[in-house]
Amino acid sequence: MRIAYLDRTVHETDGEPKPNGDVSAISKSIDLQGSVETGDKTTIASKDFGGLYSIKPLALIKPAGSDDISRAIKAASRIPRMTVAARGNGHSINGQAMTNGGLVIDMRSTEENHFRLLNINGSFFIDVSGGALWENVLTRCVSRFGLAPRSWTDYLSLTVGGTLSNAGVSGQAFRYGPQISNVTELEIVTGKGDITVCSETRNPELFFGSLGGLGQFGIITRARVKLQPAPDMVRWIRVVYTEFDEFTRDAEFLVSRDDGESFDYVEGFVFCNNDDPVNGWPAVPLDPVHGFNPGIIPQTGASVLYCLEVAFHYQKGDHPSTVDKAVAGLLKRLRFVEGLKSQVDLSYVEFLLRVKRAEEQAKANGIWDAPHPWLNLFISKSNIVDFDQTVFKKMVKDGIGGPMLIYPLMRSKWDNRTSVALPDSEIFYLVALLRFVSRGPSVEESVAQNREIVEWCIKEGLDFKLYLPHYQSKEGWKRHFGDQWTRFVERKASFDPMAILAPGQNIFKRTHLS
Ligand code: FAD
């Protein structure tokens, strides 16, 4: 299909210069195997999961594969000021996959490309499309090969390219590192339209730059992901703490132990010490039949409590007593409140798709589509007590209308050649305030509170980074990247950047593509 649809003048709508050339002359020469959508058919690309911004692209390209993406980028390069953004599944919060008056490349249309198992020197890998959803990678790998990727996100309706452009973290990352530590090769269409294969040894600057590279180095069209044998079953367990220092001591103990001497998944969350159905005790039990007995909570329990969430993998053939013994051996080292424990056994795939069930319920209740002013932070271990005292125990002590995650990660499992910016300390925490505004404070209050939290972190000099970063100023980005700023900018320039990060953030916009 021709990109003749792009024959249109784009007007300035937000004070930024927009492409204003007559693009038809260029686009007429380009044939795509995929399609180009304009007008109302681009609506999906003008919003994201955050629901905070609405930005209209010029066109939504649905490529058939890398050649189409290359042609579209080359065409864009001939249009003055044209920008290009890859869109995975649009689950960003702050417009990261949008571009005002530019081209959005809808990677979902490439989902079926590149599904290939490889055995390299006895280790298994899967080649998947950058536009594939992780949930499909999971179910296909397990059902066809009995294998699975090692590192996940909590929710899997996200694309491979979307999470690799950030990091991709969940309760397995303490052991295997984030998803970006679990890929060995990428195919990328650069900002020049070159289709390039890269790895640790082949075009390493492009490889490491793109991992956590916020979509600024090119479009990831294929990723080679490490696999391991998939377990059959998971025992999923939650235990409750009243004291933050005991919660963090146990969480850090578990993530610091060697393979085979800990759980296979470690996360945690903060909840309110009351009967609020969303923010309080009812949010804890894994099996509603177990309930939550608040009478057991010691008198010392403050406004908020802490839940450590762990999981243990096993095979169907394992004797139940072997599993019970192994789990009991790990739990007996922990200092949770006795009696406040909840557990379920479920298949590995069901466990990894657990948030999908929550999504289905939230959709049925009409809260999934409401705005989500989420805040994700990485905070150094040395500052996490201060953060608990001020943020959890004071600012958000009444809840936020959604989960408040907190769990430790190990810096040594991350590769410092990637583009991700991290706190300095070996142990740092992921903190995620996952707000559903239909159940909590308003959008304005939530955004203001997020800002207040970040400003407090800056004022107090905390060693922290925004995860899924978004800033409105160059100063913000420079502070975020710190020592890595120059490397990021120089790397980006050499691959000719094209995407924009979010509204108003024109410092990362492509200035030229040719
Ligand atoms: P999009 O939002 O479409 O894109 C994100 C960024 O990546 C944009 O900058 C875009 O331009 C770029 N991009 C997209 N595709 C490509 C590509 N192929 N090549 C180059 N750049 C590309 N994150 C975690 O780490 N752990 C979690 O547990 C987790 N849970 C989540 C749960 C929910 C319900 C939601 C909504 C988000 C969650 N996230 C989590 C955040 C998520 O990882 C990011 O928002 C991710 O970017 C979303 O993927 P996406 O496919 O929707 O990407």
Coordinates of C-alpha atoms and ligand atoms in Angstrom, one line a residue:
M1 CA 0.0 0.0 0.0
R2 CA 1.3 3.4 -0.8
I3 CA 1.9 6.1 1.8
A4 CA 0.1 8.6 -0.5
Y5 CA -2.3 9.1 2.4
L6 CA 0.4 11.3 4.0
D7 CA -0.4 14.0 1.5
R8 CA -1.5 16.5 3.9
T9 CA -0.2 19.6 5.7
V10 CA 0.1 19.2 9.5
H11 CA -0.7 22.2 11.5
E12 CA 0.9 23.2 14.8
T13 CA -1.3 22.3 17.7
D14 CA 1.0 22.4 20.7
G15 CA 3.4 25.2 19.9
E16 CA 6.0 22.7 18.4
P17 CA 7.0 22.9 14.8
K18 CA 5.3 20.1 12.8
P19 CA 6.1 18.6 9.5
N20 CA 4.7 20.9 6.8
G21 CA 6.1 19.5 3.6
D22 CA 4.1 18.1 0.8
V23 CA 4.8 14.4 1.4
S24 CA 3.0 13.0 -1.5
A25 CA 5.9 13.3 -3.8
I26 CA 8.0 11.2 -1.6
S27 CA 5.4 8.7 -0.4
K28 CA 4.2 7.9 -3.9
S29 CA 7.4 6.1 -4.6
I30 CA 7.0 3.8 -1.6
D31 CA 5.1 0.5 -1.6
L32 CA 4.3 -1.2 1.7
Q33 CA 3.1 -4.7 2.1
G34 CA 1.3 -3.5 5.2
S35 CA -1.2 -0.7 5.4
V36 CA -1.4 3.0 6.4
E37 CA -4.3 4.3 8.4
T38 CA -5.2 8.0 8.7
G39 CA -8.0 10.1 10.2
D40 CA -10.2 8.3 12.7
K41 CA -8.4 5.0 12.2
T42 CA -5.4 6.5 14.0
T43 CA -7.4 7.0 17.2
I44 CA -5.8 4.1 19.0
A45 CA -2.4 5.7 18.5
S46 CA -3.5 9.0 20.0
K47 CA -3.9 7.6 23.5
D48 CA -2.2 5.1 25.9
F49 CA -2.9 3.2 29.1
G50 CA -2.1 6.2 31.2
G51 CA -5.0 8.1 29.7
L52 CA -3.4 11.4 30.6
Y53 CA -2.5 12.6 27.1
S54 CA -4.2 12.7 23.7
I55 CA -1.9 13.3 20.8
K56 CA -2.9 12.9 17.2
P57 CA -0.4 11.3 14.8
L58 CA -0.4 12.1 11.1
A59 CA -0.7 8.4 10.2
L60 CA -0.6 4.9 11.7
I61 CA 1.6 2.5 9.8
K62 CA 0.8 -1.2 10.1
P63 CA 4.0 -2.8 8.7
A64 CA 4.2 -6.3 7.5
G65 CA 7.8 -6.5 8.6
S66 CA 11.2 -4.8 8.8
D67 CA 11.3 -3.9 5.1
D68 CA 8.1 -1.8 5.5
I69 CA 9.5 -0.2 8.6
S70 CA 12.7 0.7 6.8
R71 CA 10.7 2.2 3.9
A72 CA 8.5 4.2 6.2
I73 CA 11.5 5.6 8.0
K74 CA 13.3 6.4 4.8
A75 CA 10.2 8.2 3.6
A76 CA 9.9 10.1 6.8
S77 CA 13.5 11.2 6.6
R78 CA 12.6 13.1 3.4
I79 CA 9.9 15.1 5.1
P80 CA 11.1 18.1 7.1
R81 CA 10.6 17.7 10.9
M82 CA 8.7 14.4 10.5
T83 CA 9.0 12.2 13.6
V84 CA 8.5 8.5 14.0
A85 CA 7.4 6.6 17.1
A86 CA 7.2 2.8 17.6
R87 CA 4.0 1.7 19.4
G88 CA 4.0 -1.6 21.1
N89 CA 0.8 -2.2 23.0
G90 CA 0.5 1.4 24.1
H91 CA 0.7 0.6 27.8
S92 CA 2.9 3.6 28.6
I93 CA 1.6 6.2 31.0
N94 CA 3.0 9.4 29.7
G95 CA 2.6 9.3 25.9
Q96 CA 6.0 7.6 25.3
A97 CA 4.7 5.8 22.2
M98 CA 3.0 8.8 20.7
T99 CA 4.0 11.5 18.2
N100 CA 2.2 14.7 17.4
G101 CA 1.7 14.9 13.7
G102 CA 4.3 12.2 13.0
L103 CA 4.2 8.5 12.0
V104 CA 3.3 5.9 14.6
I105 CA 4.5 2.4 13.6
D106 CA 2.1 -0.1 15.1
M107 CA 4.3 -3.1 16.0
R108 CA 1.4 -5.3 16.9
S109 CA 0.9 -6.0 13.2
T110 CA 4.2 -7.8 13.1
E111 CA 3.3 -10.2 16.0
E112 CA 3.5 -13.4 13.9
N113 CA 7.0 -12.7 12.4
H114 CA 10.1 -14.6 13.6
F115 CA 8.9 -17.4 16.0
R116 CA 11.9 -19.7 15.9
L117 CA 13.5 -22.0 18.5
L118 CA 17.3 -22.1 18.5
N119 CA 19.7 -24.5 20.3
I120 CA 23.1 -22.7 20.5
N121 CA 25.7 -24.8 22.2
G122 CA 23.1 -26.7 24.3
S123 CA 21.2 -23.5 25.4
F124 CA 17.8 -22.7 24.1
F125 CA 16.7 -19.3 22.7
I126 CA 13.6 -18.1 20.9
D127 CA 13.6 -15.5 18.2
V128 CA 10.4 -13.4 18.5
S129 CA 9.0 -10.3 16.9
G130 CA 9.5 -6.9 18.7
G131 CA 5.7 -6.6 18.3
A132 CA 4.9 -9.9 20.0
L133 CA 3.0 -9.9 23.3
W134 CA 4.9 -11.6 26.1
E135 CA 1.7 -13.6 27.0
N136 CA 1.8 -15.2 23.5
V137 CA 5.5 -15.8 23.8
L138 CA 4.8 -17.6 27.1
T139 CA 2.0 -19.8 26.0
R140 CA 3.6 -20.8 22.7
C141 CA 7.0 -21.6 24.2
V142 CA 5.4 -23.7 27.0
S143 CA 2.9 -25.5 24.9
R144 CA 5.3 -26.3 22.0
F145 CA 8.6 -26.7 23.7
G146 CA 8.1 -27.0 27.5
L147 CA 10.4 -24.0 27.7
A148 CA 9.9 -20.4 28.9
P149 CA 11.8 -17.1 29.1
R150 CA 13.4 -16.6 32.6
S151 CA 12.5 -13.0 33.4
W152 CA 9.1 -11.4 33.2
T153 CA 6.9 -8.4 33.9
D154 CA 3.9 -8.8 36.2
Y155 CA 1.5 -8.2 33.4
L156 CA 2.2 -9.8 30.0
S157 CA -0.1 -8.0 27.5
L158 CA 3.0 -5.9 26.8
T159 CA 5.2 -6.2 23.7
V160 CA 8.7 -7.5 23.6
G161 CA 10.0 -4.2 22.0
G162 CA 8.1 -2.1 24.5
T163 CA 9.5 -3.7 27.7
L164 CA 13.0 -4.1 26.2
S165 CA 12.9 -0.3 25.5
N166 CA 12.5 0.1 29.3
A167 CA 13.9 -2.8 31.3
G168 CA 11.1 -5.3 32.1
V169 CA 11.1 -6.2 35.8
S170 CA 9.2 -8.5 38.0
G171 CA 9.8 -11.0 40.9
Q172 CA 12.3 -13.1 38.9
A173 CA 14.6 -10.1 38.2
F174 CA 16.6 -10.6 41.5
R175 CA 17.8 -13.9 40.1
Y176 CA 18.0 -13.4 36.3
G177 CA 18.1 -9.7 36.0
P178 CA 15.5 -7.7 34.1
Q179 CA 14.3 -8.8 30.6
I180 CA 17.0 -6.7 29.0
S181 CA 19.6 -9.0 30.7
N182 CA 18.0 -12.0 29.0
V183 CA 18.3 -11.2 25.3
T184 CA 21.4 -11.9 23.3
E185 CA 20.6 -10.5 19.8
L186 CA 18.3 -7.8 18.3
E187 CA 17.3 -6.9 14.8
I188 CA 16.8 -3.1 14.7
V189 CA 15.7 -0.8 12.0
T190 CA 17.7 2.3 12.8
G191 CA 16.7 5.9 12.3
K192 CA 18.4 5.8 9.0
G193 CA 16.2 3.0 7.9
D194 CA 19.0 0.4 8.0
I195 CA 18.0 -3.1 9.0
T196 CA 20.8 -4.1 11.4
V197 CA 21.5 -7.2 13.6
C198 CA 23.3 -6.4 16.8
S199 CA 24.5 -8.3 19.9
E200 CA 27.2 -8.0 22.6
T201 CA 29.9 -8.6 19.9
R202 CA 28.2 -7.3 16.7
N203 CA 27.3 -3.5 16.7
P204 CA 27.4 -3.5 20.5
E205 CA 26.7 0.2 20.8
L206 CA 23.4 -0.2 19.0
F207 CA 22.6 -3.4 21.0
F208 CA 23.3 -1.9 24.5
G209 CA 21.9 1.5 23.6
S210 CA 18.6 0.1 22.5
L211 CA 18.2 -2.0 25.7
G212 CA 16.4 0.4 28.0
G213 CA 16.9 3.0 25.2
L214 CA 13.3 4.4 25.4
G215 CA 12.7 3.8 21.7
Q216 CA 15.4 6.3 20.8
F217 CA 17.9 4.1 18.8
G218 CA 15.7 2.5 16.3
I219 CA 12.8 0.0 16.1
I220 CA 13.3 -3.5 17.6
T221 CA 11.9 -5.9 15.0
R222 CA 13.3 -9.1 16.5
A223 CA 14.7 -10.2 19.8
R224 CA 16.6 -13.4 20.7
V225 CA 15.4 -14.4 24.2
K226 CA 17.0 -16.9 26.6
L227 CA 14.8 -19.8 27.6
Q228 CA 14.9 -22.4 30.4
P229 CA 12.7 -25.5 31.1
A230 CA 9.3 -24.3 32.3
P231 CA 8.2 -25.7 35.7
D232 CA 4.7 -27.2 35.8
M233 CA 3.5 -25.7 39.0
V234 CA 3.9 -22.7 41.3
R235 CA 3.1 -22.4 45.0
W236 CA 2.3 -18.7 45.4
I237 CA 2.5 -17.4 49.0
R238 CA 1.8 -14.1 50.8
V239 CA 2.9 -13.3 54.3
V240 CA 2.3 -10.1 56.3
Y241 CA 4.6 -7.9 58.4
T242 CA 3.8 -5.0 60.7
E243 CA 7.4 -3.7 60.8
F244 CA 9.1 -2.3 57.7
D245 CA 12.6 -3.2 58.9
E246 CA 11.6 -6.9 59.3
F247 CA 9.9 -6.9 55.9
T248 CA 13.0 -5.4 54.1
R249 CA 15.3 -7.7 56.1
D250 CA 13.5 -10.8 54.9
A251 CA 13.0 -9.6 51.3
E252 CA 16.7 -8.7 51.1
F253 CA 17.7 -12.0 52.6
L254 CA 15.7 -13.9 50.0
V255 CA 17.0 -11.9 47.0
S256 CA 20.7 -12.2 48.2
R257 CA 20.7 -16.0 48.5
D258 CA 22.2 -18.2 45.8
D259 CA 20.2 -20.0 43.2
G260 CA 18.4 -23.0 44.7
E261 CA 18.5 -21.5 48.2
S262 CA 15.6 -19.1 47.9
F263 CA 12.2 -18.7 46.3
D264 CA 11.9 -18.4 42.5
Y265 CA 10.0 -15.1 42.7
V266 CA 10.1 -12.3 45.3
E267 CA 7.9 -9.2 45.4
G268 CA 6.0 -7.3 48.0
F269 CA 3.4 -4.5 48.5
V270 CA 2.2 -2.0 51.1
F271 CA -1.5 -2.0 52.1
C272 CA -3.6 0.0 54.5
N273 CA -4.3 -1.4 58.0
N274 CA -8.0 -1.2 57.6
D275 CA -10.9 -3.0 56.0
D276 CA -11.0 -0.9 52.8
P277 CA -11.9 -3.4 50.1
V278 CA -9.3 -2.1 47.6
N279 CA -6.5 -0.6 49.7
G280 CA -6.8 -2.6 52.9
W281 CA -6.8 -6.2 54.4
P282 CA -9.1 -7.7 51.7
A283 CA -6.4 -7.0 49.1
V284 CA -4.1 -9.6 50.7
P285 CA -5.6 -13.1 50.7
L286 CA -4.8 -15.1 47.6
D287 CA -7.7 -17.4 48.2
P288 CA -10.8 -15.4 49.4
V289 CA -11.9 -18.5 51.4
H290 CA -8.9 -18.0 53.7
G291 CA -10.0 -14.4 54.5
F292 CA -7.8 -12.1 56.6
N293 CA -8.0 -12.1 60.4
P294 CA -7.1 -8.6 61.6
G295 CA -7.4 -9.8 65.2
I296 CA -3.9 -11.3 64.8
I297 CA -2.2 -8.0 63.9
P298 CA -0.1 -6.9 66.9
Q299 CA -1.1 -3.6 68.6
T300 CA 2.1 -2.0 67.2
G301 CA 0.6 -2.2 63.7
A302 CA 0.7 1.2 62.1
S303 CA -1.4 2.9 59.4
V304 CA 0.2 0.6 56.8
L305 CA 1.3 -3.0 56.7
Y306 CA 3.6 -4.9 54.4
C307 CA 3.0 -8.1 52.4
L308 CA 5.9 -10.2 51.1
E309 CA 4.9 -12.2 48.1
V310 CA 7.0 -15.2 47.0
A311 CA 6.6 -18.2 44.7
F312 CA 8.2 -21.6 44.6
H313 CA 8.4 -23.6 41.3
Y314 CA 7.9 -27.4 41.2
Q315 CA 7.0 -30.3 38.9
K316 CA 3.7 -32.2 38.9
G317 CA 5.7 -35.3 39.6
D318 CA 7.2 -33.9 42.8
H319 CA 5.9 -35.5 46.0
P320 CA 3.7 -33.0 47.9
S321 CA 5.7 -33.6 51.1
T322 CA 8.9 -32.6 49.2
V323 CA 7.4 -29.3 48.1
D324 CA 5.9 -28.7 51.6
K325 CA 9.3 -29.4 53.2
A326 CA 11.2 -27.1 50.9
V327 CA 8.8 -24.2 51.2
A328 CA 8.6 -24.7 55.0
G329 CA 12.4 -24.6 55.2
L330 CA 12.5 -21.2 53.5
L331 CA 9.5 -19.7 55.4
K332 CA 10.9 -20.7 58.8
R333 CA 13.8 -18.2 58.2
L334 CA 11.2 -15.3 57.9
R335 CA 9.7 -13.1 60.6
F336 CA 6.2 -12.5 59.3
V337 CA 3.2 -12.3 61.6
E338 CA 2.3 -15.9 62.4
G339 CA -1.2 -16.7 61.2
L340 CA -1.2 -14.1 58.4
K341 CA -0.2 -16.4 55.6
S342 CA -2.1 -17.2 52.5
Q343 CA -1.2 -19.6 49.6
V344 CA -2.4 -21.2 46.5
D345 CA -1.0 -23.7 44.0
L346 CA -1.5 -23.1 40.3
S347 CA 0.1 -23.9 37.0
Y348 CA 3.1 -21.9 36.0
V349 CA 1.3 -20.3 33.1
E350 CA -1.7 -19.4 35.3
F351 CA 0.7 -17.8 37.7
L352 CA 2.4 -15.7 35.1
L353 CA -1.0 -14.7 33.6
R354 CA -2.3 -13.7 37.1
V355 CA -2.7 -10.0 36.2
K356 CA -4.7 -10.9 33.2
R357 CA -7.4 -12.2 35.5
A358 CA -7.3 -8.9 37.4
E359 CA -7.6 -7.1 34.1
E360 CA -10.7 -9.1 33.1
Q361 CA -12.3 -8.2 36.4
A362 CA -11.3 -4.6 36.2
K363 CA -12.7 -4.4 32.6
A364 CA -16.0 -5.9 33.8
N365 CA -16.2 -3.3 36.6
G366 CA -15.3 -0.5 34.1
I367 CA -12.2 0.6 36.0
W368 CA -9.5 -0.7 33.5
D369 CA -10.1 2.1 31.1
A370 CA -10.0 5.0 33.6
P371 CA -6.9 7.1 33.7
H372 CA -3.8 5.6 35.4
P373 CA -1.4 8.3 36.7
W374 CA 1.2 5.7 37.8
L375 CA 4.5 6.4 39.4
N376 CA 7.4 3.9 39.2
L377 CA 10.7 4.5 41.0
F378 CA 13.9 2.7 41.7
I379 CA 15.1 3.7 45.2
S380 CA 18.4 2.8 46.8
K381 CA 18.4 0.5 49.8
S382 CA 20.0 3.3 51.8
N383 CA 17.0 5.6 51.3
I384 CA 14.1 3.1 51.5
V385 CA 13.5 3.6 55.3
D386 CA 13.1 7.3 54.8
F387 CA 10.8 6.7 51.8
D388 CA 8.6 4.4 54.0
Q389 CA 8.5 6.9 56.8
T390 CA 7.5 9.9 54.6
V391 CA 5.7 8.4 51.6
F392 CA 4.0 5.2 52.7
K393 CA 3.4 6.1 56.3
K394 CA 2.3 9.6 55.7
M395 CA 1.6 10.8 52.1
V396 CA -0.2 7.7 50.8
K397 CA -1.2 6.1 54.1
D398 CA -4.9 6.1 53.0
G399 CA -4.1 4.2 49.8
I400 CA -4.1 5.2 46.2
G401 CA -6.9 3.1 44.8
G402 CA -4.5 0.4 43.5
P403 CA -1.5 -1.7 44.4
M404 CA 1.6 -0.1 46.0
L405 CA 4.4 -2.4 45.1
I406 CA 7.8 -2.6 46.7
Y407 CA 10.5 -5.2 46.3
P408 CA 14.3 -5.4 46.1
L409 CA 16.5 -5.9 43.0
M410 CA 20.2 -6.6 42.6
R411 CA 22.2 -4.1 40.6
S412 CA 24.8 -6.8 39.7
K413 CA 22.2 -8.6 37.6
W414 CA 21.9 -5.6 35.3
D415 CA 24.4 -4.8 32.6
N416 CA 25.7 -1.2 33.0
R417 CA 26.4 -1.0 29.2
T418 CA 22.6 -0.7 28.6
S419 CA 20.8 2.7 28.5
V420 CA 18.9 2.2 31.8
A421 CA 19.8 4.6 34.6
L422 CA 19.9 3.0 38.1
P423 CA 20.6 4.1 41.7
D424 CA 24.1 3.4 42.8
S425 CA 23.7 0.8 45.5
E426 CA 23.8 -3.0 44.9
I427 CA 20.3 -3.5 46.4
F428 CA 17.7 -1.0 45.3
Y429 CA 13.9 -1.2 45.4
L430 CA 11.3 -1.0 42.8
V431 CA 8.4 1.1 44.1
A432 CA 5.3 1.3 42.0
L433 CA 2.2 3.3 42.9
L434 CA -0.4 1.8 40.5
R435 CA -3.3 4.2 40.7
F436 CA -6.8 3.5 39.4
V437 CA -8.4 6.8 39.7
S438 CA -12.0 5.5 39.6
R439 CA -11.2 4.0 43.0
G440 CA -9.0 6.6 44.6
P441 CA -8.0 10.2 44.4
S442 CA -8.8 12.2 41.3
V443 CA -6.4 12.4 38.3
E444 CA -5.3 15.9 39.3
E445 CA -4.8 14.9 43.0
S446 CA -2.9 11.8 41.9
V447 CA -0.6 13.7 39.5
A448 CA 0.0 16.4 42.1
Q449 CA 0.8 13.8 44.7
N450 CA 3.2 12.0 42.3
R451 CA 4.9 15.3 41.7
E452 CA 5.1 16.0 45.4
I453 CA 6.7 12.6 46.0
V454 CA 9.3 13.1 43.3
E455 CA 10.1 16.6 44.4
W456 CA 10.5 15.3 48.0
C457 CA 13.0 12.6 46.7
I458 CA 15.0 15.3 45.0
K459 CA 14.9 17.7 47.9
E460 CA 16.1 15.1 50.3
G461 CA 18.8 14.0 48.0
L462 CA 17.6 10.4 47.7
D463 CA 19.5 8.0 45.4
F464 CA 16.6 7.2 43.1
K465 CA 15.6 7.1 39.4
L466 CA 12.2 7.2 37.7
Y467 CA 11.4 3.9 36.0
L468 CA 9.7 4.4 32.6
P469 CA 11.2 7.9 32.8
H470 CA 9.5 11.0 31.4
Y471 CA 10.7 14.5 31.8
Q472 CA 9.7 17.8 30.3
S473 CA 13.1 19.4 30.4
K474 CA 16.6 18.8 29.3
E475 CA 17.7 19.4 33.0
G476 CA 15.4 16.6 34.0
W477 CA 16.9 14.2 31.5
K478 CA 20.4 15.2 32.4
R479 CA 19.8 14.6 36.1
H480 CA 18.2 11.3 35.3
F481 CA 21.1 10.0 33.2
G482 CA 23.8 11.6 35.4
D483 CA 27.2 10.2 34.2
Q484 CA 25.5 8.3 31.4
W485 CA 24.1 11.4 29.8
T486 CA 26.9 12.0 27.3
R487 CA 27.0 8.3 26.3
F488 CA 23.3 8.3 25.7
V489 CA 23.3 11.4 23.6
E490 CA 26.4 10.4 21.6
R491 CA 25.1 6.9 21.0
K492 CA 21.7 8.3 20.0
A493 CA 23.2 10.7 17.5
S494 CA 25.2 7.9 15.8
F495 CA 22.0 5.9 15.0
D496 CA 20.0 8.9 14.1
P497 CA 17.1 9.1 16.6
M498 CA 13.5 9.3 15.5
A499 CA 11.0 8.6 18.2
I500 CA 9.8 11.2 20.7
L501 CA 9.3 10.3 24.3
A502 CA 6.3 12.3 25.4
P503 CA 4.5 15.6 24.7
G504 CA 6.8 18.6 24.9
Q505 CA 10.0 16.5 25.2
N506 CA 11.5 17.7 22.0
I507 CA 15.1 17.3 23.1
F508 CA 14.9 13.6 22.0
K509 CA 13.0 14.3 18.8
R510 CA 14.8 13.5 15.5
T511 CA 16.3 16.5 14.0
H512 CA 17.2 14.8 10.8
L513 CA 17.1 11.3 9.5
S514 CA 19.2 11.4 6.4
Ligands
FAD1 P1 4.5 1.0 24.4 O1 3.8 1.7 25.6 O2 3.7 0.9 23.2 O3 5.9 1.7 24.1 C1 6.8 2.0 25.2 C2 8.1 2.6 24.7 O4 8.8 1.7 23.9 C3 7.8 3.8 23.8 O5 8.9 4.7 23.9 C4 7.9 3.2 22.4 O6 8.2 4.1 21.4 C5 8.9 2.2 22.6 N1 8.8 1.0 21.7 C6 7.7 0.2 21.6 N2 7.9 -0.8 20.8 C7 9.2 -0.7 20.4 C8 10.0 -1.4 19.5 N3 9.6 -2.5 18.9 N4 11.3 -0.9 19.3 C9 11.7 0.2 19.8 N5 11.0 0.9 20.7 C10 9.7 0.5 21.0 N6 6.9 -2.9 33.5 C11 7.7 -3.7 34.1 O7 8.9 -3.6 33.9 N7 7.3 -4.6 35.0 C12 6.0 -4.8 35.2 O8 5.6 -5.7 36.0 C13 5.0 -4.0 34.5 N8 3.7 -4.2 34.7 C14 2.9 -3.4 34.0 C15 1.5 -3.6 34.2 C16 0.6 -2.9 33.4 C17 -0.9 -3.2 33.6 C18 1.1 -1.9 32.6 C19 0.1 -1.0 31.9 C20 2.4 -1.6 32.5 C21 3.3 -2.4 33.1 N9 4.7 -2.2 33.0 C22 5.6 -3.0 33.7 C23 5.2 -1.1 32.2 C24 5.5 -1.6 30.8 O9 6.7 -2.4 30.8 C25 5.9 -0.4 29.9 O10 4.9 0.5 29.9 C26 6.1 -0.9 28.5 O11 6.7 0.1 27.7 C27 4.8 -1.2 27.9 O12 5.0 -2.0 26.7 P2 4.1 -1.7 25.4 O13 4.3 -2.8 24.5 O14 2.7 -1.3 25.7 O15 5.0 -0.4 25.0

